[in-house]
Coordinates of C-alpha atoms in Angstrom, one line a residue:
Chain A
M1 CA 0.0 0.0 0.0
I2 CA 1.3 3.4 -1.0
E3 CA -0.3 6.3 1.0
A4 CA 0.6 9.9 0.6
H5 CA -0.9 12.8 2.3
D6 CA -1.0 16.5 1.4
L7 CA 1.9 16.4 -1.1
S8 CA 3.1 19.7 -2.4
V9 CA 6.1 20.6 -4.6
D10 CA 7.4 23.9 -5.6
L11 CA 9.8 24.2 -8.5
G12 CA 11.4 27.4 -9.6
G13 CA 9.1 29.4 -7.3
R14 CA 6.0 27.9 -8.8
R15 CA 3.7 25.5 -7.0
I16 CA 3.5 22.4 -9.3
L17 CA 1.8 20.1 -6.9
R18 CA -0.9 21.5 -4.6
G19 CA -1.8 19.4 -1.6
V20 CA -2.4 16.0 -3.2
D21 CA -3.6 13.0 -1.3
F22 CA -2.8 9.7 -3.1
S23 CA -3.1 6.1 -2.3
A24 CA -2.6 2.9 -4.2
R25 CA -3.1 -0.7 -3.3
S26 CA -0.8 -3.6 -4.2
G27 CA -2.1 -5.9 -6.8
T28 CA -3.3 -3.0 -8.9
L29 CA -2.0 -1.0 -11.9
N30 CA -2.5 2.7 -11.2
A31 CA -2.3 5.1 -14.0
I32 CA -1.6 8.9 -13.5
V33 CA -3.0 10.8 -16.5
G34 CA -3.5 14.4 -17.3
P35 CA -2.5 17.1 -19.8
N36 CA 1.1 18.4 -20.1
G37 CA 2.1 20.4 -17.1
S38 CA -0.7 19.0 -14.9
G39 CA 1.9 17.6 -12.5
K40 CA 1.9 13.9 -13.4
T41 CA 5.6 13.4 -13.4
T42 CA 6.0 15.7 -10.4
L43 CA 3.6 13.6 -8.4
L44 CA 5.5 10.4 -9.4
R45 CA 8.8 12.0 -8.5
R46 CA 7.4 13.2 -5.2
L47 CA 6.1 9.7 -4.5
T48 CA 9.6 8.2 -5.2
G49 CA 11.3 10.8 -3.1
D50 CA 13.2 12.3 -6.0
L51 CA 11.6 15.6 -5.3
A52 CA 11.5 17.1 -1.8
G53 CA 8.4 19.0 -0.7
A54 CA 5.6 19.1 1.9
G55 CA 3.7 16.0 2.8
L56 CA 4.5 12.4 3.7
V57 CA 4.7 9.3 1.6
R58 CA 4.3 5.9 3.2
M59 CA 5.1 2.6 1.6
G60 CA 3.7 -0.4 3.5
G61 CA 3.3 1.9 6.5
R62 CA 6.9 3.2 6.5
V63 CA 7.8 6.7 5.5
V64 CA 9.8 6.7 2.3
D65 CA 11.9 9.8 2.8
G66 CA 14.9 8.9 4.8
H67 CA 14.3 5.1 4.3
D68 CA 17.4 3.0 3.9
L69 CA 18.2 3.2 0.2
R70 CA 19.5 -0.3 -0.1
Q71 CA 16.4 -1.8 1.5
L72 CA 14.2 0.4 -0.6
A73 CA 15.9 -0.8 -3.7
R74 CA 14.7 -4.3 -3.0
R75 CA 11.1 -3.2 -2.5
R76 CA 10.7 -0.7 -5.2
G77 CA 12.0 0.0 -8.7
V78 CA 11.8 3.3 -10.5
L79 CA 11.9 3.8 -14.2
A80 CA 12.5 7.4 -15.2
Q81 CA 11.3 8.9 -18.4
S82 CA 14.7 9.1 -20.0
V83 CA 18.0 7.7 -18.7
Q84 CA 21.3 8.6 -20.3
V85 CA 24.1 6.1 -19.9
G86 CA 27.6 7.3 -19.5
F87 CA 30.3 5.0 -21.0
S88 CA 29.6 2.2 -23.4
F89 CA 28.0 -0.4 -21.2
T90 CA 26.2 -3.2 -23.1
L91 CA 22.6 -3.9 -22.5
R92 CA 23.4 -6.9 -20.5
E93 CA 25.8 -5.0 -18.3
I94 CA 23.1 -2.3 -17.6
V95 CA 20.6 -5.0 -16.6
Q96 CA 23.3 -6.6 -14.4
I97 CA 23.8 -3.3 -12.6
G98 CA 20.0 -3.2 -11.7
H99 CA 20.1 -6.9 -10.9
A100 CA 23.0 -6.6 -8.5
A101 CA 21.2 -3.9 -6.5
G102 CA 17.9 -5.8 -6.3
Q103 CA 16.0 -8.7 -4.8
M104 CA 17.6 -11.6 -6.6
G105 CA 21.2 -10.5 -6.8
H106 CA 22.2 -14.1 -6.0
V107 CA 20.3 -15.7 -8.9
P108 CA 22.2 -14.9 -12.0
D109 CA 19.8 -16.2 -14.6
I110 CA 17.3 -13.4 -13.7
V111 CA 19.3 -11.1 -16.0
D112 CA 18.7 -13.2 -19.1
K113 CA 15.0 -13.7 -18.1
A114 CA 14.5 -9.9 -17.7
I115 CA 16.1 -9.3 -21.1
A116 CA 14.0 -12.0 -22.7
E117 CA 10.9 -10.5 -21.1
V118 CA 11.3 -7.3 -23.2
D119 CA 12.3 -9.3 -26.3
L120 CA 15.9 -8.1 -26.5
T121 CA 17.9 -11.3 -26.1
H122 CA 19.4 -10.9 -29.6
R123 CA 20.7 -7.4 -28.6
A124 CA 22.0 -8.3 -25.1
D125 CA 25.7 -7.7 -26.0
T126 CA 25.1 -4.5 -27.9
P127 CA 26.3 -1.2 -26.4
M128 CA 23.4 0.8 -25.2
Q129 CA 24.3 3.7 -27.4
A130 CA 23.9 1.5 -30.5
L131 CA 20.3 0.6 -29.5
S132 CA 17.3 2.5 -30.9
G133 CA 15.3 4.8 -28.6
G134 CA 12.6 2.2 -28.2
E135 CA 15.1 -0.6 -27.5
Q136 CA 16.8 1.6 -24.9
A137 CA 13.5 2.2 -23.2
R138 CA 12.8 -1.5 -23.0
A139 CA 16.4 -2.2 -21.9
H140 CA 15.8 0.1 -18.9
L141 CA 12.5 -1.7 -18.1
A142 CA 14.5 -4.9 -18.1
R143 CA 17.0 -3.4 -15.7
V144 CA 14.2 -2.3 -13.3
R145 CA 12.6 -5.7 -13.7
A146 CA 15.9 -7.5 -12.9
Q147 CA 16.1 -5.3 -9.8
I148 CA 12.4 -5.9 -8.8
W149 CA 11.8 -9.4 -10.1
Q150 CA 9.3 -10.7 -7.5
P151 CA 5.9 -9.0 -7.4
V152 CA 5.8 -10.2 -3.8
F153 CA 9.2 -10.3 -2.0
E154 CA 9.6 -11.8 1.4
G155 CA 5.9 -11.6 2.0
T156 CA 5.7 -7.9 1.1
P157 CA 4.3 -6.5 -2.2
S158 CA 6.9 -4.9 -4.4
W159 CA 6.3 -1.7 -6.3
L160 CA 7.2 -0.4 -9.7
F161 CA 7.1 3.4 -10.4
V162 CA 7.3 4.1 -14.1
D163 CA 7.2 7.4 -16.0
E164 CA 5.7 7.1 -19.5
P165 CA 7.0 3.6 -20.1
V166 CA 5.6 3.3 -23.6
A167 CA 6.4 6.8 -24.9
A168 CA 9.2 5.8 -27.3
L169 CA 7.7 2.5 -28.4
D170 CA 5.8 1.2 -31.4
I171 CA 2.3 -0.1 -30.9
G172 CA 3.3 -3.8 -30.6
H173 CA 5.9 -3.1 -27.9
Q174 CA 3.6 -0.7 -26.2
L175 CA 1.2 -3.6 -25.6
Q176 CA 4.1 -5.8 -24.6
V177 CA 5.3 -3.4 -22.0
M178 CA 1.8 -2.8 -20.7
A179 CA 1.4 -6.6 -20.4
I180 CA 4.5 -6.9 -18.3
L181 CA 3.2 -4.2 -15.9
R182 CA -0.2 -5.8 -15.9
R183 CA 1.2 -9.2 -15.1
F184 CA 3.3 -7.7 -12.3
A185 CA 0.2 -6.3 -10.7
D186 CA -1.9 -9.5 -11.3
R187 CA 0.8 -11.4 -9.3
G188 CA 0.4 -9.2 -6.3
G189 CA 2.8 -6.3 -7.0
G190 CA 1.8 -2.7 -7.3
V191 CA 2.4 -0.4 -10.3
I192 CA 2.1 3.3 -10.5
A193 CA 2.5 4.6 -14.1
V194 CA 2.4 8.0 -15.5
M195 CA 0.6 7.5 -18.8
H196 CA 0.2 9.6 -21.9
D197 CA -1.8 7.2 -23.9
L198 CA -5.4 7.2 -22.7
N199 CA -6.4 4.1 -24.8
L200 CA -3.6 2.0 -23.3
T201 CA -4.6 3.4 -19.9
A202 CA -8.2 2.4 -20.4
M203 CA -7.2 -1.1 -21.5
H204 CA -4.8 -1.9 -18.7
A205 CA -5.3 0.2 -15.6
D206 CA -7.3 -0.8 -12.6
R207 CA -7.3 2.7 -11.3
V208 CA -6.9 6.1 -13.0
V209 CA -5.8 9.3 -11.4
L210 CA -6.6 12.3 -13.5
M211 CA -4.4 15.3 -12.8
E212 CA -5.3 18.9 -13.6
A213 CA -3.3 22.0 -12.6
G214 CA -1.4 20.2 -9.8
Q215 CA -4.4 18.6 -8.2
I216 CA -6.3 15.4 -8.6
A217 CA -9.4 16.1 -10.6
A218 CA -10.8 12.6 -10.4
Q219 CA -9.7 9.1 -9.4
G220 CA -11.3 5.7 -9.6
R221 CA -12.0 3.0 -12.1
P222 CA -11.2 3.8 -15.7
E223 CA -14.8 3.8 -16.7
D224 CA -15.7 6.3 -14.0
V225 CA -12.7 8.7 -14.6
L226 CA -12.3 8.5 -18.3
T227 CA -15.6 10.2 -19.2
D228 CA -16.4 12.7 -21.9
R229 CA -17.0 15.5 -19.5
R230 CA -14.0 15.0 -17.3
L231 CA -11.5 14.4 -20.1
S232 CA -12.8 17.3 -22.2
H233 CA -12.5 19.6 -19.2
A234 CA -9.0 18.4 -18.2
Y235 CA -7.5 18.3 -21.6
G236 CA -9.3 21.4 -22.9
C237 CA -10.6 19.8 -26.0
A238 CA -13.6 17.8 -27.1
I239 CA -13.1 14.2 -26.3
R240 CA -15.7 11.5 -26.9
T241 CA -15.2 8.1 -25.2
N242 CA -16.6 5.0 -26.9
H243 CA -16.7 1.2 -26.5
A244 CA -15.0 -1.0 -29.0
P245 CA -16.8 -4.1 -30.1
A246 CA -14.4 -6.3 -28.1
S247 CA -14.1 -4.8 -24.6
G248 CA -12.9 -1.8 -22.7
V249 CA -13.2 1.9 -23.1
W250 CA -12.1 3.6 -26.4
L251 CA -11.3 7.3 -26.7
V252 CA -11.6 9.2 -29.9
P253 CA -10.2 12.8 -30.1
Q254 CA -12.8 15.0 -31.7
A255 CA -10.5 17.4 -33.6
G256 CA -13.1 18.3 -36.1
A257 CA -16.0 16.8 -38.0
T258 CA -13.9 15.9 -41.0
D259 CA -11.2 14.1 -38.9
Q260 CA -13.7 11.8 -37.2
G261 CA -13.6 9.1 -39.8
M262 CA -9.8 8.9 -39.7
A263 CA -9.7 8.8 -35.9
G264 CA -12.2 6.0 -35.9
Q265 CA -10.1 4.0 -38.3
A266 CA -7.0 4.5 -36.2
I267 CA -8.8 3.2 -33.1
A268 CA -10.2 0.2 -35.0
G269 CA -6.6 -0.7 -36.1
H270 CA -5.5 -0.5 -32.4
G271 CA -8.2 -2.9 -31.3
G272 CA -7.4 -5.3 -34.1
L273 CA -3.7 -5.5 -33.0
R274 CA -4.6 -6.1 -29.4
H275 CA -6.8 -9.1 -30.2
G276 CA -4.8 -10.3 -33.1
Chain B
M1 CA 22.5 -10.8 -34.4
S2 CA 23.0 -10.4 -38.1
T3 CA 20.9 -7.4 -38.8
G4 CA 21.8 -5.8 -35.5
A5 CA 25.5 -6.1 -36.3
L6 CA 25.0 -4.4 -39.7
A7 CA 22.9 -1.6 -38.2
C8 CA 25.6 -0.4 -35.9
G9 CA 28.8 -1.5 -37.5
P10 CA 31.2 1.1 -36.2
V11 CA 30.2 0.7 -32.6
R12 CA 30.3 -3.0 -32.7
R13 CA 33.8 -2.9 -34.2
L14 CA 35.0 -0.8 -31.3
A15 CA 33.2 -2.7 -28.7
P16 CA 32.7 -6.3 -29.9
A17 CA 30.5 -8.6 -28.0
G18 CA 33.4 -10.8 -27.0
R19 CA 35.5 -8.0 -25.6
R20 CA 34.6 -8.6 -22.0
R21 CA 37.2 -11.2 -21.3
V22 CA 38.1 -9.9 -17.9
G23 CA 39.9 -13.0 -16.6
P24 CA 42.5 -13.4 -19.4
V25 CA 43.1 -9.6 -19.6
M26 CA 43.8 -9.5 -15.9
A27 CA 46.2 -12.4 -16.1
G28 CA 47.9 -10.8 -19.1
L29 CA 48.3 -7.5 -17.2
C30 CA 49.8 -9.4 -14.2
V31 CA 52.4 -11.0 -16.6
V32 CA 53.2 -7.7 -18.2
L33 CA 53.6 -6.0 -14.8
A34 CA 56.0 -8.8 -13.6
L35 CA 58.0 -8.5 -16.8
C36 CA 58.3 -4.8 -16.6
A37 CA 59.3 -5.0 -13.0
A38 CA 62.0 -7.7 -13.7
I39 CA 63.4 -5.6 -16.6
S40 CA 63.4 -2.4 -14.6
L41 CA 65.3 -4.1 -11.7
S42 CA 67.9 -5.7 -13.9
L43 CA 68.7 -2.8 -16.3
G44 CA 70.2 0.6 -15.5
A45 CA 73.0 3.0 -16.0
S46 CA 75.4 1.0 -13.8
G47 CA 76.9 -2.2 -15.1
V48 CA 74.6 -4.5 -13.2
G49 CA 72.7 -6.4 -15.8
P50 CA 70.2 -9.2 -15.9
W51 CA 72.8 -12.1 -16.3
Q52 CA 74.7 -10.9 -13.4
M53 CA 71.6 -10.8 -11.3
L54 CA 70.6 -14.3 -12.3
S55 CA 74.0 -15.7 -11.6
R56 CA 73.9 -14.2 -8.2
D57 CA 77.3 -12.8 -8.9
L58 CA 76.8 -9.5 -7.2
G59 CA 79.3 -7.6 -5.1
P60 CA 78.2 -5.4 -2.2
A61 CA 78.2 -2.3 -4.3
D62 CA 76.0 -4.0 -7.0
T63 CA 73.7 -5.3 -4.3
A64 CA 73.4 -1.8 -2.9
I65 CA 72.5 -0.4 -6.4
V66 CA 69.8 -3.0 -6.8
L67 CA 68.4 -2.8 -3.3
N68 CA 68.7 0.9 -2.5
I69 CA 68.4 2.6 -5.9
R70 CA 66.5 0.4 -8.3
L71 CA 64.1 -1.3 -5.9
P72 CA 62.7 1.8 -4.2
R73 CA 62.5 3.4 -7.6
L74 CA 60.6 0.4 -8.9
C75 CA 58.2 0.4 -5.9
L76 CA 57.6 4.1 -6.2
G77 CA 57.0 3.9 -9.9
A78 CA 54.6 1.0 -9.5
M79 CA 52.6 2.8 -6.8
V80 CA 52.6 6.2 -8.6
G81 CA 51.5 4.6 -11.9
A82 CA 48.8 2.5 -10.3
S83 CA 47.4 5.4 -8.3
L84 CA 47.5 7.9 -11.2
A85 CA 45.6 5.4 -13.4
V86 CA 43.1 4.5 -10.7
S87 CA 42.6 8.2 -9.9
G88 CA 41.9 8.9 -13.6
A89 CA 39.3 6.0 -13.8
L90 CA 37.7 7.2 -10.5
M91 CA 37.4 10.7 -11.7
Q92 CA 36.0 9.7 -15.1
G93 CA 33.4 7.6 -13.3
L94 CA 32.6 10.5 -11.0
F95 CA 32.2 13.0 -13.8
R96 CA 30.6 10.4 -16.1
N97 CA 33.1 11.5 -18.7
P98 CA 36.1 9.7 -20.2
L99 CA 38.0 13.0 -20.6
A100 CA 38.2 13.8 -16.9
D101 CA 41.8 13.4 -15.8
P102 CA 43.4 14.8 -12.7
G103 CA 46.2 16.2 -14.8
L104 CA 44.0 17.9 -17.2
V105 CA 41.4 19.5 -14.9
G106 CA 43.8 21.1 -12.4
V107 CA 43.9 18.5 -9.6
S108 CA 47.5 17.8 -10.2
S109 CA 48.2 21.6 -10.2
G110 CA 46.4 21.9 -6.9
A111 CA 48.4 19.0 -5.5
G112 CA 51.6 20.5 -6.8
L113 CA 50.8 23.8 -5.1
G114 CA 50.3 21.9 -1.8
A115 CA 53.7 20.2 -2.3
I116 CA 55.4 23.5 -3.0
C117 CA 53.8 25.1 0.1
A118 CA 55.1 22.2 2.2
I119 CA 58.7 22.5 0.8
V120 CA 58.8 26.3 1.2
L121 CA 56.8 26.7 4.4
G122 CA 58.4 23.6 5.9
G123 CA 61.5 25.7 6.2
A124 CA 60.0 27.5 9.1
L125 CA 60.1 24.3 11.1
P126 CA 63.1 23.4 13.2
V127 CA 65.7 21.7 11.1
G128 CA 65.5 18.3 12.9
L129 CA 61.8 18.2 12.4
T130 CA 61.9 19.0 8.7
A131 CA 64.4 16.2 8.1
M132 CA 62.1 13.7 9.8
A133 CA 58.6 14.9 8.8
G134 CA 59.5 16.6 5.5
P135 CA 58.5 13.8 3.0
Y136 CA 55.3 13.1 4.9
L137 CA 54.5 16.8 5.1
V138 CA 54.9 17.2 1.3
A139 CA 52.6 14.2 0.6
L140 CA 50.0 15.4 3.1
F141 CA 50.0 19.0 1.8
A142 CA 49.8 17.7 -1.8
F143 CA 46.8 15.6 -0.7
F144 CA 45.0 18.6 0.7
G145 CA 45.9 20.7 -2.4
G146 CA 44.4 18.0 -4.6
L147 CA 41.4 17.6 -2.3
I148 CA 40.6 21.4 -2.4
S149 CA 40.9 21.6 -6.2
T150 CA 38.8 18.5 -6.8
L151 CA 36.0 19.8 -4.5
V152 CA 36.1 23.2 -6.2
L153 CA 36.1 21.7 -9.6
Y154 CA 33.2 19.3 -8.8
H155 CA 31.0 22.1 -7.4
V156 CA 31.8 24.4 -10.3
A157 CA 31.2 21.9 -13.1
T158 CA 28.4 19.8 -11.7
R159 CA 24.8 20.9 -11.2
G160 CA 22.2 18.5 -10.0
G161 CA 24.2 15.5 -11.1
Q162 CA 24.9 16.8 -14.6
T163 CA 28.5 17.6 -15.4
S164 CA 29.2 20.2 -18.1
V165 CA 32.3 19.0 -19.8
A166 CA 33.1 22.5 -21.1
T167 CA 32.8 24.0 -17.7
M168 CA 34.9 21.2 -16.2
L169 CA 37.8 21.7 -18.7
L170 CA 37.6 25.5 -18.4
A171 CA 37.5 25.4 -14.6
G172 CA 40.5 23.1 -14.8
I173 CA 42.4 25.6 -16.9
V174 CA 41.5 28.4 -14.4
M175 CA 42.5 26.3 -11.4
G176 CA 45.8 25.4 -13.1
A177 CA 46.5 29.1 -13.7
L178 CA 45.6 30.0 -10.1
A179 CA 47.7 27.2 -8.7
G180 CA 50.5 28.3 -11.0
A181 CA 50.4 31.9 -9.7
L182 CA 50.3 30.9 -6.1
S183 CA 53.2 28.5 -6.7
G184 CA 55.1 31.4 -8.3
I185 CA 54.6 33.4 -5.1
M186 CA 55.9 30.4 -3.1
V187 CA 59.0 30.2 -5.3
Y188 CA 59.5 34.0 -4.8
L189 CA 59.5 33.3 -1.0
A190 CA 61.8 30.3 -1.2
D191 CA 65.5 30.4 -0.2
D192 CA 68.3 28.9 -2.2
T193 CA 68.2 25.4 -0.8
Q194 CA 64.4 25.2 -1.2
L195 CA 64.7 26.5 -4.8
R196 CA 67.1 23.6 -5.5
E197 CA 64.6 21.2 -4.0
L198 CA 61.7 22.7 -5.9
T199 CA 63.6 22.5 -9.2
F200 CA 64.4 18.9 -8.8
W201 CA 60.8 18.1 -7.8
S202 CA 59.2 20.0 -10.6
L203 CA 61.2 18.1 -13.3
G204 CA 58.8 15.2 -12.8
S205 CA 60.9 12.2 -12.3
L206 CA 61.2 9.1 -10.2
G207 CA 64.9 9.8 -10.1
G208 CA 65.0 10.8 -6.4
A209 CA 63.4 7.6 -5.2
T210 CA 64.5 6.6 -1.7
W211 CA 62.9 4.2 0.8
V212 CA 62.0 7.2 2.9
K213 CA 59.9 8.6 0.0
V214 CA 58.4 5.1 -0.6
W215 CA 57.3 4.9 3.1
A216 CA 56.1 8.5 3.2
S217 CA 53.8 8.1 0.2
A218 CA 52.8 4.5 0.5
P219 CA 49.8 5.0 2.9
L220 CA 48.1 7.5 0.5
L221 CA 49.0 5.8 -2.7
L222 CA 48.2 2.3 -1.6
G223 CA 45.1 3.6 0.2
A224 CA 43.7 5.0 -3.0
I225 CA 44.6 1.9 -5.0
V226 CA 43.1 -0.6 -2.6
L227 CA 40.0 1.3 -1.5
A228 CA 39.0 2.5 -5.0
P229 CA 37.2 -0.8 -5.9
L230 CA 34.8 -0.1 -3.0
C231 CA 33.3 2.7 -5.2
A232 CA 33.0 0.4 -8.2
H233 CA 29.3 -0.6 -7.9
G234 CA 28.3 2.9 -7.0
L235 CA 30.1 4.4 -10.0
N236 CA 28.6 1.8 -12.3
A237 CA 25.1 2.8 -11.1
M238 CA 26.0 6.5 -11.3
A239 CA 26.7 6.0 -15.0
L240 CA 22.9 5.9 -15.3
G241 CA 22.6 9.3 -13.5
E242 CA 22.3 10.1 -9.8
A243 CA 18.6 9.7 -9.4
T244 CA 18.6 6.3 -11.0
A245 CA 21.6 5.3 -8.9
R246 CA 19.7 6.2 -5.8
H247 CA 16.8 4.1 -6.9
M248 CA 19.2 1.2 -7.1
G249 CA 20.2 1.7 -3.5
V250 CA 23.4 3.7 -4.0
R251 CA 24.2 6.3 -1.4
V252 CA 25.3 8.7 -4.1
E253 CA 26.8 11.4 -1.8
R254 CA 29.0 8.8 -0.1
V255 CA 30.3 7.5 -3.3
K256 CA 31.0 11.0 -4.5
T257 CA 32.8 12.0 -1.3
A258 CA 34.8 8.7 -1.3
S259 CA 35.8 9.1 -4.9
I260 CA 36.9 12.8 -4.4
V261 CA 39.0 11.9 -1.4
L262 CA 40.6 8.9 -3.1
V263 CA 41.4 10.9 -6.2
A264 CA 43.0 13.6 -4.0
A265 CA 45.0 11.0 -2.1
G266 CA 46.2 9.1 -5.2
T267 CA 47.0 12.2 -7.3
G268 CA 48.3 14.3 -4.4
A269 CA 50.8 11.7 -3.1
A270 CA 51.8 10.8 -6.7
V271 CA 52.5 14.5 -7.5
A272 CA 54.4 14.9 -4.1
V273 CA 56.9 12.2 -4.9
S274 CA 57.2 12.4 -8.7
G275 CA 56.2 15.9 -9.8
G276 CA 53.9 16.2 -12.8
I277 CA 53.5 13.0 -14.7
G278 CA 50.6 13.4 -17.0
F279 CA 48.3 11.3 -19.2
V280 CA 48.5 8.0 -17.2
G281 CA 45.1 8.7 -15.8
I282 CA 43.5 9.1 -19.2
V283 CA 45.4 6.7 -21.4
V284 CA 45.3 3.6 -19.1
P285 CA 41.5 3.6 -18.4
H286 CA 40.8 4.3 -22.0
I287 CA 42.7 1.3 -23.3
L288 CA 41.1 -0.9 -20.7
R289 CA 37.6 0.2 -21.5
L290 CA 38.2 -1.0 -25.0
L291 CA 39.5 -4.3 -23.7
I292 CA 37.2 -5.2 -20.9
G293 CA 34.4 -2.7 -21.0
P294 CA 33.5 0.2 -18.6
D295 CA 32.5 -2.0 -15.6
H296 CA 34.4 -0.3 -12.7
R297 CA 34.6 -3.5 -10.7
A298 CA 37.1 -4.8 -13.3
L299 CA 38.3 -1.4 -14.6
L300 CA 39.7 -0.1 -11.3
P301 CA 41.9 -3.1 -10.5
A302 CA 43.0 -3.5 -14.1
A303 CA 43.9 0.2 -14.2
A304 CA 46.2 -0.3 -11.2
L305 CA 48.0 -3.1 -12.9
L306 CA 48.4 -1.4 -16.3
G307 CA 49.2 1.9 -14.7
A308 CA 52.0 0.4 -12.7
A309 CA 53.3 -1.6 -15.7
L310 CA 53.2 1.5 -17.9
L311 CA 55.0 3.8 -15.5
I312 CA 57.7 1.2 -14.7
G313 CA 58.2 0.5 -18.4
A314 CA 58.3 4.2 -19.2
D315 CA 60.7 4.9 -16.4
T316 CA 63.1 2.1 -17.5
A317 CA 63.0 3.5 -21.0
A318 CA 63.6 7.0 -19.6
R319 CA 66.7 5.7 -17.8
L320 CA 68.1 3.8 -20.8
I321 CA 67.4 6.0 -23.8
V322 CA 70.0 8.7 -22.9
A323 CA 72.1 6.7 -20.3
P324 CA 73.9 7.5 -18.3
A325 CA 71.8 10.7 -18.2
E326 CA 68.0 10.5 -17.7
L327 CA 65.0 11.7 -19.6
P328 CA 62.4 13.1 -17.3
I329 CA 59.6 10.5 -17.4
G330 CA 57.0 13.3 -17.6
I331 CA 58.3 14.1 -21.1
L332 CA 58.1 10.5 -22.2
M333 CA 54.5 10.1 -20.9
A334 CA 53.5 13.2 -22.7
L335 CA 55.0 11.8 -25.9
I336 CA 52.9 8.6 -25.5
G337 CA 49.8 10.2 -23.9
A338 CA 49.2 13.2 -26.1
P339 CA 48.7 11.3 -29.4
V340 CA 46.4 8.8 -27.6
F341 CA 44.4 11.7 -26.2
L342 CA 44.0 13.2 -29.6
W343 CA 42.9 9.9 -30.9
I344 CA 40.2 9.8 -28.2
L345 CA 39.0 13.2 -29.3
L346 CA 38.8 12.1 -32.9
R347 CA 36.7 9.1 -32.0
R348 CA 34.4 11.2 -29.8
R349 CA 33.9 13.6 -32.8
D350 CA 32.0 10.7 -34.4
G351 CA 29.5 10.9 -31.6
L352 CA 30.7 7.8 -29.9
E353 CA 30.7 7.7 -26.1
I354 CA 33.6 5.8 -24.8

């Protein structure tokens, strides 16, 4: 259980986060959504302790700020939006660094399993700089997974904090990454993900937190939060949600009457891939 | 792997998949170091050669040459080379940049200023005390000089875990200039005996090696070499940025402090006993990253071995090339190091991180 009370963050003299209460249960995938500048990443970074500010964050009842870092590294993994690697470490070496710091440092084959999970076994000995942006993003997910391999570790749920994990990925790998996070939650771990893609959020999240101007505008089940009225208000544009024939909520941006047909096609393609 | 290899040809050529053969490379380095040491011990300006040593046909004078001149020089060279290379690797890890080198960014100048202060101001001490504590004092002052310049440099060049390379190099130039000016003042204050001492010291040579110098500098030099691997995991994680390193359980501030103190100790003591010997800290880690990769757990011990071997080898060459005179080893290292450094710059121009 992650519980946070009255979180505020000031950056550059501006209040980015305004007294946010947040909680998330293990076994669930929690998505933080909202327009640019609404404070999604700031909330995540305040929850992980990267940003200092008012309020308290508790993980499993213990305050996160000032928690022993090495212990914390075995309970929680954090995947930042972009990570620049100094020196020419190979993908495998990067995953090994995470693995050595994590839960299963004594079980060497976790490294290969984590690399296989993101489908990069054939690139394992390639220097990170030689990987594409999407491959790098997946490599870092593999690193965090090698660190936090067990959704439940020593009887306590583990947590993954991920900031836009699918931003650089093509649609197939977006679904692959979301499936990894989904599986982690289904097996008892907790996931808190800042999400840009509302469709993927609707498909995979158990709970959605909608941010607006540094505050939580709405939170709850995807079908309750991702509504036409709420989304249109938060994102400042007309948004119409819809249901695909298969299942789940589908969102179609309403840019203009002439664009509607195209948007509908794009969504149909999305659904086809998911089920195909 | 076929398409992947094609897609990134140049990088794979420089960093092939099979390059990470740490074991054989370490073994090879040990052999090279032993060979360099044996050659260094058995060759020199005096007539004592390898065959004489092997046949144990040594008179008392020859034994004295080997034990009191060549052996301390060998020990000092090995320690200085190892700690310069390890300091370079540590500093590059700390700054996340393969161009950071204590000699280039003014740490050596700061250490040099410390050493000069010790030599000149040490004159104010009673004569007996200077004779006894002199070498230790020089090493200690050089350590503090190096420490202060590393701290200043880090705080000027690094903001929120991001190091600006341009700022780092410019700050290094400025610090070098400042240390040079202050050293000039010290030289102005020095008396004739101290000037003589300063001149010999600044030539940058292992020529004055004595057992006293070995013992005076050993704690700092060996301390830096032996303790550096403790920072290895932290530096590996910090290659991913400070925040990410923290998420992987690394106490970043501790690793940074430890690295800065070790760099100051290694560089300071090396400068105190041998003057300015440049490029070891940049050439050695660079070659090793190509051979065994950037993993600091292997890189730091390997740098100690190769640094020691390189400096012993260069010192032997410096003694023999113009025997019975000696070439200052600093000159020789610059001749080797400068082209390698230019080569690194050329490669980086292609956008390759090393």
